[in-house]
Amino acid sequence: MKVKKSLALILTCALAATALASCGGSSNNSSSSSKAEESSSASSSEASESSSESSTPEVTAETVDGEENLQTYPLTDSPVTLRYWYPNAGSMAELGDFNDSYFFKWYEEKTGVHIDFVVPAAGSEAESFQLLFASDNMPDMIYGYPAQSAYSYRSGQDKAIDDGYFIDVAEYLDYAPNYSSWLANHDDLRQASYSDTGKLYGMWGIWSGMDSEHTYADYGLSIRKDYLDKVGLDVPTTYSEWETVLTAFKDQLGIKAPLYTSKYGIDTGEMMAGYGTAPYFYQKDGKVQYGPLDDSYKDYLTLLNDWYQKGLLDPDFATRSSSGVTADNDMILNDQVGALMDYGTRLDNTYVSRGASNPDLVYVGAPQPTKDKDDPSYVEPAWRDNTYSSMLHGGCNCISAESDNIELAIRWLDGFYAKDVALNANYGTEEYEGTVWHEDASTSTGRMIDYDYRYANPDGLSSGMVLVQYSAKNPPIRYEGMQVECATEIKQEGYSIWKQYEPTNTLPTRMTMTSEEGTESASIYTDIETYVQECNVKFIMGQMSLDDYDSYRDTIKSMGIDRVIELKQAALDRYNSRTF
């Protein structure tokens, strides 16, 4: 294997990457010493072989974000196939291959590049991602969400580069003029995109239209409005109101899972935010905390244990497939779920179009619950797992250092950062104007999704199928206003409810550790995380007594959690001190 690192940064001054402090990756397990040795032995003469003349226009800090596509098409004189690890099986609907998407057909014709989509089976994404590093056939491009452990190289992002698996995109930016223009023009995007050592783990996803005055929440608490109407109750706002509602769902309507929770018992933290804690690491006044060590975390588990004993939670939650957001399809489509964590696109009667047995099904957004105002431990929720208050949306495309087509892969991805491609990727191509989208000058992009077509189209397609048939799933540039502008009134109200919570206590998505810190943290925390997840379930189900919580915390401490907190704190301090 030869790691191809040779090109000079084209925005040395504008991006000021070399001024960044020190560090790298995110968290979690497994490195390859043999690959690291191969990587470090790559000679400068080998590296220089890849430094061909670039034909892309010069990018300056004044280049307008994506307005003009700075790539030259087609990208290749003869057809080339690139392999792309694309973990979106759960969103394929009835689509047999992403190459059957009208967007990807259009983009292949434009670029001359055919994509061999490597799509792991739904539910196997985490295992499949980790197996990539043991493979001798790494795909050219790998898509994922590095902040999630399922998509994290276990020893950190810088370490994945140092070990020779992924290229450092910062050294190849002259192949990516469109992406470079975004970095050059937005300080907060640069701060979030680069590691502390100035490395680019990949080409990061961007919310177009996001600035300091805008936030966007992709998911939150969702509850059956038709059930509330049947029992004569309003959307609950406090834990006591939630218990009243869930009890009515169980006793009056016979709902199996009044509140659906994932197989881990603790979801993304929105339901527990009123207890002033979080499901894992968070910050308070600039200091890193670990939720399970908090007394308030124990108090929340006590609440869930009580609700479980009363039949307000799914009795079989520990056997379900969901690991956080959304419920098992067979349950939610068959009137077995009263409330859950879900995406905004599924509010209103969306599940009816997806095959729900009850045509009256309607989900609405619900606020994060709080304790009663007169409770001495009342706190305002300050945790939000997915309020996007910066331009970086968390998705990232990495490029294999083993690829024979590094330049082409970067150029293909870079096209998505130009407005013409981004619009088609989000809405559908120009050919389908008047079918799935139409012009609308009042929107942020000039386009509007035709929801009548998406949810009641004459071809009898499911709404999910319409989305992937005509556009791209989670493209690199996503228009933050699109989903809200095109949504029904109920969905817009849900987004408005969810986005009100500032992620004050949430750690920055792009807070990174050095390779050494990432390796040490992973070696300690992997076992802690498994232990905590197992104990959460046991506490909720009564298989462990909450009277033993102090002993449980002592065990976590003995496993080394204080050292992990110390490493996270160092990473947070460096992130906060990044300058450009």
mmCIF file of C-alpha atoms in Angstrom, residues 250-568:
data_model
loop_
_atom_site.group_PDB
_atom_site.id
_atom_site.type_symbol
_atom_site.label_atom_id
_atom_site.label_comp_id
_atom_site.label_asym_id
_atom_site.label_seq_id
_atom_site.Cartn_x
_atom_site.Cartn_y
_atom_site.Cartn_z
ATOM 1 C CA LYS A 250 -52.426 1.588 28.235
ATOM 2 C CA ASP A 251 -55.657 1.371 30.219
ATOM 3 C CA GLN A 252 -58.133 2.937 27.794
ATOM 4 C CA LEU A 253 -56.641 1.987 24.432
ATOM 5 C CA GLY A 254 -54.664 -1.162 25.228
ATOM 6 C CA ILE A 255 -51.457 0.118 23.609
ATOM 7 C CA LYS A 256 -48.617 -2.387 24.000
ATOM 8 C CA ALA A 257 -45.840 0.231 24.147
ATOM 9 C CA PRO A 258 -47.295 3.521 25.416
ATOM 10 C CA LEU A 259 -43.690 4.805 25.367
ATOM 11 C CA TYR A 260 -41.313 3.064 22.993
ATOM 12 C CA THR A 261 -37.674 3.022 24.012
ATOM 13 C CA SER A 262 -34.718 1.514 22.205
ATOM 14 C CA LYS A 263 -33.070 -1.759 23.105
ATOM 15 C CA TYR A 264 -30.690 0.178 25.367
ATOM 16 C CA GLY A 265 -33.474 1.733 27.453
ATOM 17 C CA ILE A 266 -31.805 5.155 27.250
ATOM 18 C CA ASP A 267 -32.270 6.827 23.888
ATOM 19 C CA THR A 268 -30.675 10.057 22.645
ATOM 20 C CA GLY A 269 -31.351 12.022 25.822
ATOM 21 C CA GLU A 270 -34.319 14.232 24.935
ATOM 22 C CA MET A 271 -36.669 12.437 27.349
ATOM 23 C CA MET A 272 -34.180 12.662 30.234
ATOM 24 C CA ALA A 273 -33.094 16.283 29.618
ATOM 25 C CA GLY A 274 -35.481 17.576 32.302
ATOM 26 C CA TYR A 275 -33.379 15.739 34.883
ATOM 27 C CA GLY A 276 -30.346 17.880 34.030
ATOM 28 C CA THR A 277 -28.241 14.971 32.818
ATOM 29 C CA ALA A 278 -27.377 13.235 29.560
ATOM 30 C CA PRO A 279 -27.067 9.637 28.321
ATOM 31 C CA TYR A 280 -23.276 9.774 28.067
ATOM 32 C CA PHE A 281 -20.627 12.544 27.999
ATOM 33 C CA TYR A 282 -21.744 16.163 28.193
ATOM 34 C CA GLN A 283 -20.418 19.474 29.516
ATOM 35 C CA LYS A 284 -21.495 21.866 32.212
ATOM 36 C CA ASP A 285 -19.765 25.223 32.555
ATOM 37 C CA GLY A 286 -17.002 23.983 30.279
ATOM 38 C CA LYS A 287 -16.325 20.846 32.340
ATOM 39 C CA VAL A 288 -16.847 17.379 30.906
ATOM 40 C CA GLN A 289 -19.330 15.211 32.796
ATOM 41 C CA TYR A 290 -20.457 11.596 32.405
ATOM 42 C CA GLY A 291 -24.206 11.126 32.832
ATOM 43 C CA PRO A 292 -24.284 7.704 34.549
ATOM 44 C CA LEU A 293 -22.224 9.133 37.419
ATOM 45 C CA ASP A 294 -24.940 11.701 38.232
ATOM 46 C CA ASP A 295 -27.509 11.287 40.998
ATOM 47 C CA SER A 296 -30.043 12.679 38.536
ATOM 48 C CA TYR A 297 -29.234 9.847 36.103
ATOM 49 C CA LYS A 298 -30.131 7.387 38.840
ATOM 50 C CA ASP A 299 -33.332 9.366 39.457
ATOM 51 C CA TYR A 300 -34.277 9.071 35.792
ATOM 52 C CA LEU A 301 -33.615 5.327 35.793
ATOM 53 C CA THR A 302 -35.840 5.131 38.871
ATOM 54 C CA LEU A 303 -38.612 6.812 36.872
ATOM 55 C CA LEU A 304 -38.196 4.406 33.963
ATOM 56 C CA ASN A 305 -38.167 1.433 36.323
ATOM 57 C CA ASP A 306 -41.449 2.656 37.812
ATOM 58 C CA TRP A 307 -42.973 3.147 34.352
ATOM 59 C CA TYR A 308 -41.773 -0.284 33.280
ATOM 60 C CA GLN A 309 -43.388 -1.927 36.308
ATOM 61 C CA LYS A 310 -46.627 -0.080 35.499
ATOM 62 C CA GLY A 311 -46.612 -1.271 31.885
ATOM 63 C CA LEU A 312 -45.963 2.150 30.389
ATOM 64 C CA LEU A 313 -42.862 1.001 28.493
ATOM 65 C CA ASP A 314 -42.653 -1.711 25.877
ATOM 66 C CA PRO A 315 -42.334 -4.901 27.964
ATOM 67 C CA ASP A 316 -39.968 -6.365 25.362
ATOM 68 C CA PHE A 317 -37.899 -3.234 24.665
ATOM 69 C CA ALA A 318 -34.589 -5.024 25.268
ATOM 70 C CA THR A 319 -35.257 -7.367 22.337
ATOM 71 C CA ARG A 320 -36.062 -4.676 19.798
ATOM 72 C CA SER A 321 -33.839 -3.670 16.894
ATOM 73 C CA SER A 322 -33.886 0.118 17.335
ATOM 74 C CA SER A 323 -30.792 1.656 18.901
ATOM 75 C CA GLY A 324 -32.106 5.196 19.325
ATOM 76 C CA VAL A 325 -34.413 6.963 16.896
ATOM 77 C CA THR A 326 -37.544 5.373 15.318
ATOM 78 C CA ALA A 327 -39.357 2.199 16.343
ATOM 79 C CA ASP A 328 -39.541 -1.283 14.860
ATOM 80 C CA ASN A 329 -41.764 -1.078 11.779
ATOM 81 C CA ASP A 330 -44.092 -3.921 12.728
ATOM 82 C CA MET A 331 -44.955 -2.124 15.967
ATOM 83 C CA ILE A 332 -45.394 1.420 14.717
ATOM 84 C CA LEU A 333 -47.378 0.350 11.652
ATOM 85 C CA ASN A 334 -49.771 -1.734 13.741
ATOM 86 C CA ASP A 335 -50.928 0.644 16.469
ATOM 87 C CA GLN A 336 -48.564 -0.662 19.156
ATOM 88 C CA VAL A 337 -46.640 2.565 19.869
ATOM 89 C CA GLY A 338 -47.987 5.654 21.606
ATOM 90 C CA ALA A 339 -44.870 7.850 21.762
ATOM 91 C CA LEU A 340 -41.239 7.566 20.724
ATOM 92 C CA MET A 341 -38.151 9.376 19.445
ATOM 93 C CA ASP A 342 -38.681 9.928 15.721
ATOM 94 C CA TYR A 343 -37.698 12.006 12.696
ATOM 95 C CA GLY A 344 -39.670 15.069 11.648
ATOM 96 C CA THR A 345 -40.297 13.625 8.203
ATOM 97 C CA ARG A 346 -42.455 10.953 9.877
ATOM 98 C CA LEU A 347 -44.759 13.284 11.781
ATOM 99 C CA ASP A 348 -48.369 13.827 10.722
ATOM 100 C CA ASN A 349 -49.815 10.815 8.866
ATOM 101 C CA THR A 350 -46.598 9.764 7.094
ATOM 102 C CA TYR A 351 -46.798 6.215 8.453
ATOM 103 C CA VAL A 352 -50.157 5.778 6.722
ATOM 104 C CA SER A 353 -48.381 6.131 3.386
ATOM 105 C CA ARG A 354 -45.828 3.605 4.648
ATOM 106 C CA GLY A 355 -48.426 0.949 5.269
ATOM 107 C CA ALA A 356 -49.882 1.713 8.701
ATOM 108 C CA SER A 357 -52.999 -0.335 9.406
ATOM 109 C CA ASN A 358 -54.863 2.633 10.945
ATOM 110 C CA PRO A 359 -55.753 5.426 8.459
ATOM 111 C CA ASP A 360 -56.381 7.828 11.374
ATOM 112 C CA LEU A 361 -52.772 7.658 12.631
ATOM 113 C CA VAL A 362 -51.271 11.110 13.264
ATOM 114 C CA TYR A 363 -48.026 11.843 15.115
ATOM 115 C CA VAL A 364 -47.141 15.316 16.427
ATOM 116 C CA GLY A 365 -43.985 16.730 17.987
ATOM 117 C CA ALA A 366 -43.734 16.989 21.768
ATOM 118 C CA PRO A 367 -41.441 19.149 23.919
ATOM 119 C CA GLN A 368 -38.786 17.739 26.196
ATOM 120 C CA PRO A 369 -40.535 17.032 29.520
ATOM 121 C CA THR A 370 -39.607 18.833 32.727
ATOM 122 C CA LYS A 371 -40.286 18.245 36.371
ATOM 123 C CA ASP A 372 -43.138 20.199 37.930
ATOM 124 C CA LYS A 373 -42.269 23.864 38.431
ATOM 125 C CA ASP A 374 -42.551 23.564 42.227
ATOM 126 C CA ASP A 375 -40.106 20.646 42.333
ATOM 127 C CA PRO A 376 -36.907 21.826 44.091
ATOM 128 C CA SER A 377 -34.827 19.932 41.514
ATOM 129 C CA TYR A 378 -36.567 21.565 38.528
ATOM 130 C CA VAL A 379 -34.169 22.465 35.690
ATOM 131 C CA GLU A 380 -34.637 23.816 32.204
ATOM 132 C CA PRO A 381 -33.518 21.240 29.613
ATOM 133 C CA ALA A 382 -30.091 22.122 28.234
ATOM 134 C CA TRP A 383 -29.342 18.963 26.289
ATOM 135 C CA ARG A 384 -29.993 18.413 22.630
ATOM 136 C CA ASP A 385 -28.526 15.497 20.730
ATOM 137 C CA ASN A 386 -29.243 16.885 17.291
ATOM 138 C CA THR A 387 -29.823 20.620 17.256
ATOM 139 C CA TYR A 388 -27.730 21.734 14.316
ATOM 140 C CA SER A 389 -26.543 25.164 15.334
ATOM 141 C CA SER A 390 -23.508 25.096 13.069
ATOM 142 C CA MET A 391 -23.049 24.467 9.373
ATOM 143 C CA LEU A 392 -21.478 21.025 9.762
ATOM 144 C CA HIS A 393 -24.166 18.342 9.788
ATOM 145 C CA GLY A 394 -22.017 15.397 10.882
ATOM 146 C CA GLY A 395 -22.006 13.238 7.771
ATOM 147 C CA CYS A 396 -18.560 12.699 6.303
ATOM 148 C CA ASN A 397 -17.105 11.074 3.196
ATOM 149 C CA CYS A 398 -13.656 9.578 3.706
ATOM 150 C CA ILE A 399 -11.389 8.546 0.847
ATOM 151 C CA SER A 400 -9.348 5.367 1.018
ATOM 152 C CA ALA A 401 -5.590 5.846 0.986
ATOM 153 C CA GLU A 402 -5.408 2.568 -0.976
ATOM 154 C CA SER A 403 -7.596 3.839 -3.813
ATOM 155 C CA ASP A 404 -6.096 3.986 -7.290
ATOM 156 C CA ASN A 405 -8.457 6.867 -8.050
ATOM 157 C CA ILE A 406 -8.013 9.345 -5.202
ATOM 158 C CA GLU A 407 -8.172 12.407 -7.438
ATOM 159 C CA LEU A 408 -11.302 11.184 -9.228
ATOM 160 C CA ALA A 409 -13.041 10.250 -5.977
ATOM 161 C CA ILE A 410 -12.409 13.719 -4.549
ATOM 162 C CA ARG A 411 -13.582 15.433 -7.728
ATOM 163 C CA TRP A 412 -16.751 13.298 -7.805
ATOM 164 C CA LEU A 413 -17.575 14.184 -4.201
ATOM 165 C CA ASP A 414 -16.630 17.816 -4.719
ATOM 166 C CA GLY A 415 -19.350 18.247 -7.323
ATOM 167 C CA PHE A 416 -21.967 17.889 -4.600
ATOM 168 C CA TYR A 417 -20.753 21.157 -3.040
ATOM 169 C CA ALA A 418 -21.826 23.159 -6.120
ATOM 170 C CA LYS A 419 -25.362 24.543 -6.277
ATOM 171 C CA ASP A 420 -26.443 22.884 -9.515
ATOM 172 C CA VAL A 421 -25.606 19.402 -8.260
ATOM 173 C CA ALA A 422 -26.733 20.099 -4.693
ATOM 174 C CA LEU A 423 -30.182 21.258 -5.814
ATOM 175 C CA ASN A 424 -30.674 18.154 -7.909
ATOM 176 C CA ALA A 425 -29.384 15.910 -5.116
ATOM 177 C CA ASN A 426 -31.838 17.406 -2.628
ATOM 178 C CA TYR A 427 -34.926 17.937 -4.789
ATOM 179 C CA GLY A 428 -34.553 15.877 -7.954
ATOM 180 C CA THR A 429 -33.120 16.780 -11.346
ATOM 181 C CA GLU A 430 -34.400 19.468 -13.699
ATOM 182 C CA GLU A 431 -36.142 16.803 -15.758
ATOM 183 C CA TYR A 432 -38.628 16.231 -12.957
ATOM 184 C CA GLU A 433 -39.612 19.843 -12.376
ATOM 185 C CA GLY A 434 -43.378 19.856 -12.113
ATOM 186 C CA THR A 435 -43.393 16.240 -10.951
ATOM 187 C CA VAL A 436 -41.579 16.030 -7.616
ATOM 188 C CA TRP A 437 -40.658 19.704 -7.265
ATOM 189 C CA HIS A 438 -41.625 23.094 -8.628
ATOM 190 C CA GLU A 439 -40.176 26.592 -8.605
ATOM 191 C CA ASP A 440 -41.075 28.767 -5.630
ATOM 192 C CA ALA A 441 -39.359 32.126 -5.187
ATOM 193 C CA SER A 442 -40.464 32.358 -1.555
ATOM 194 C CA THR A 443 -38.235 29.468 -0.472
ATOM 195 C CA SER A 444 -34.554 29.631 0.444
ATOM 196 C CA THR A 445 -33.505 27.713 -2.679
ATOM 197 C CA GLY A 446 -36.152 28.710 -5.231
ATOM 198 C CA ARG A 447 -37.477 25.154 -5.260
ATOM 199 C CA MET A 448 -40.289 23.421 -3.386
ATOM 200 C CA ILE A 449 -40.872 19.705 -2.916
ATOM 201 C CA ASP A 450 -44.303 18.673 -4.169
ATOM 202 C CA TYR A 451 -45.615 16.847 -1.110
ATOM 203 C CA ASP A 452 -48.831 15.854 -2.858
ATOM 204 C CA TYR A 453 -46.733 13.860 -5.292
ATOM 205 C CA ARG A 454 -44.473 12.431 -2.620
ATOM 206 C CA TYR A 455 -47.278 11.176 -0.405
ATOM 207 C CA ALA A 456 -50.090 10.533 -2.896
ATOM 208 C CA ASN A 457 -48.394 10.044 -6.257
ATOM 209 C CA PRO A 458 -50.253 8.403 -9.122
ATOM 210 C CA ASP A 459 -47.636 5.656 -9.419
ATOM 211 C CA GLY A 460 -48.474 4.236 -6.007
ATOM 212 C CA LEU A 461 -44.894 4.651 -4.714
ATOM 213 C CA SER A 462 -44.236 4.928 -0.993
ATOM 214 C CA SER A 463 -43.043 8.337 0.223
ATOM 215 C CA GLY A 464 -39.681 6.795 1.095
ATOM 216 C CA MET A 465 -39.384 5.372 -2.408
ATOM 217 C CA VAL A 466 -40.142 8.754 -3.997
ATOM 218 C CA LEU A 467 -37.325 10.303 -1.945
ATOM 219 C CA VAL A 468 -34.625 7.847 -3.041
ATOM 220 C CA GLN A 469 -35.973 7.369 -6.570
ATOM 221 C CA TYR A 470 -35.637 11.026 -7.521
ATOM 222 C CA SER A 471 -32.938 12.473 -5.238
ATOM 223 C CA ALA A 472 -29.910 11.417 -3.151
ATOM 224 C CA LYS A 473 -29.997 10.172 0.428
ATOM 225 C CA ASN A 474 -28.296 12.648 2.794
ATOM 226 C CA PRO A 475 -26.142 14.424 0.179
ATOM 227 C CA PRO A 476 -23.052 16.415 1.288
ATOM 228 C CA ILE A 477 -24.881 19.740 0.926
ATOM 229 C CA ARG A 478 -28.260 19.702 2.625
ATOM 230 C CA TYR A 479 -30.610 22.666 2.576
ATOM 231 C CA GLU A 480 -31.672 23.247 6.167
ATOM 232 C CA GLY A 481 -34.787 25.116 5.137
ATOM 233 C CA MET A 482 -35.975 22.552 2.610
ATOM 234 C CA GLN A 483 -37.474 20.019 4.963
ATOM 235 C CA VAL A 484 -39.321 22.680 6.940
ATOM 236 C CA GLU A 485 -40.427 24.831 3.994
ATOM 237 C CA CYS A 486 -41.865 21.830 2.183
ATOM 238 C CA ALA A 487 -43.420 20.196 5.245
ATOM 239 C CA THR A 488 -47.024 20.030 6.326
ATOM 240 C CA GLU A 489 -48.175 22.338 9.109
ATOM 241 C CA ILE A 490 -47.962 19.549 11.716
ATOM 242 C CA LYS A 491 -44.379 18.787 10.702
ATOM 243 C CA GLN A 492 -43.396 22.440 10.785
ATOM 244 C CA GLU A 493 -44.818 22.727 14.297
ATOM 245 C CA GLY A 494 -42.794 19.679 15.338
ATOM 246 C CA TYR A 495 -39.547 21.132 14.015
ATOM 247 C CA SER A 496 -40.324 24.409 15.781
ATOM 248 C CA ILE A 497 -40.872 22.612 19.111
ATOM 249 C CA TRP A 498 -37.699 20.550 18.860
ATOM 250 C CA LYS A 499 -35.311 23.301 17.803
ATOM 251 C CA GLN A 500 -36.065 25.520 20.819
ATOM 252 C CA TYR A 501 -33.509 23.711 22.991
ATOM 253 C CA GLU A 502 -30.006 25.106 22.778
ATOM 254 C CA PRO A 503 -27.345 22.367 22.900
ATOM 255 C CA THR A 504 -25.697 24.147 25.840
ATOM 256 C CA ASN A 505 -24.524 20.936 27.496
ATOM 257 C CA THR A 506 -23.707 18.991 24.343
ATOM 258 C CA LEU A 507 -20.053 18.384 23.497
ATOM 259 C CA PRO A 508 -18.974 19.709 20.079
ATOM 260 C CA THR A 509 -19.400 17.087 17.384
ATOM 261 C CA ARG A 510 -15.921 17.786 16.073
ATOM 262 C CA MET A 511 -14.065 17.854 19.360
ATOM 263 C CA THR A 512 -11.180 15.511 18.615
ATOM 264 C CA MET A 513 -8.523 13.504 20.395
ATOM 265 C CA THR A 514 -4.927 12.879 19.418
ATOM 266 C CA SER A 515 -4.103 9.438 18.078
ATOM 267 C CA GLU A 516 -2.591 8.470 21.419
ATOM 268 C CA GLU A 517 -5.555 9.822 23.369
ATOM 269 C CA GLY A 518 -8.006 8.095 21.056
ATOM 270 C CA THR A 519 -6.260 4.765 21.472
ATOM 271 C CA GLU A 520 -6.146 5.092 25.261
ATOM 272 C CA SER A 521 -9.723 6.303 25.525
ATOM 273 C CA ALA A 522 -11.021 3.474 23.338
ATOM 274 C CA SER A 523 -9.120 0.857 25.309
ATOM 275 C CA ILE A 524 -10.860 2.051 28.472
ATOM 276 C CA TYR A 525 -14.291 3.202 27.351
ATOM 277 C CA THR A 526 -15.331 0.336 25.060
ATOM 278 C CA ASP A 527 -15.883 -1.939 28.054
ATOM 279 C CA ILE A 528 -17.466 0.857 30.103
ATOM 280 C CA GLU A 529 -19.973 1.646 27.375
ATOM 281 C CA THR A 530 -21.014 -2.004 27.097
ATOM 282 C CA TYR A 531 -21.312 -2.305 30.878
ATOM 283 C CA VAL A 532 -23.423 0.866 31.169
ATOM 284 C CA GLN A 533 -25.769 -0.202 28.367
ATOM 285 C CA GLU A 534 -26.280 -3.608 29.970
ATOM 286 C CA CYS A 535 -26.886 -2.132 33.411
ATOM 287 C CA ASN A 536 -29.328 0.481 32.098
ATOM 288 C CA VAL A 537 -31.551 -2.328 30.855
ATOM 289 C CA LYS A 538 -31.201 -4.288 34.081
ATOM 290 C CA PHE A 539 -32.020 -1.262 36.272
ATOM 291 C CA ILE A 540 -35.088 -0.448 34.187
ATOM 292 C CA MET A 541 -36.358 -4.028 34.198
ATOM 293 C CA GLY A 542 -35.602 -4.557 37.892
ATOM 294 C CA GLN A 543 -32.932 -7.176 37.300
ATOM 295 C CA MET A 544 -30.521 -4.929 39.234
ATOM 296 C CA SER A 545 -31.629 -3.020 42.312
ATOM 297 C CA LEU A 546 -31.285 0.753 42.213
ATOM 298 C CA ASP A 547 -30.198 0.436 45.855
ATOM 299 C CA ASP A 548 -26.917 -0.838 44.387
ATOM 300 C CA TYR A 549 -26.331 2.261 42.266
ATOM 301 C CA ASP A 550 -23.390 3.497 44.348
ATOM 302 C CA SER A 551 -21.673 0.159 43.858
ATOM 303 C CA TYR A 552 -22.398 0.402 40.130
ATOM 304 C CA ARG A 553 -20.783 3.856 39.989
ATOM 305 C CA ASP A 554 -17.769 2.555 41.872
ATOM 306 C CA THR A 555 -17.392 -0.142 39.239
ATOM 307 C CA ILE A 556 -17.467 2.434 36.444
ATOM 308 C CA LYS A 557 -14.794 4.422 38.260
ATOM 309 C CA SER A 558 -12.675 1.334 38.771
ATOM 310 C CA MET A 559 -12.876 0.688 35.028
ATOM 311 C CA GLY A 560 -11.202 4.059 34.381
ATOM 312 C CA ILE A 561 -13.973 6.529 33.542
ATOM 313 C CA ASP A 562 -12.130 9.408 35.251
ATOM 314 C CA ARG A 563 -9.233 9.005 32.821
ATOM 315 C CA VAL A 564 -11.613 9.079 29.840
ATOM 316 C CA ILE A 565 -13.200 12.262 31.219
ATOM 317 C CA GLU A 566 -9.728 13.768 31.577
ATOM 318 C CA LEU A 567 -8.926 12.954 27.929
ATOM 319 C CA LYS A 568 -12.269 14.392 26.777
#
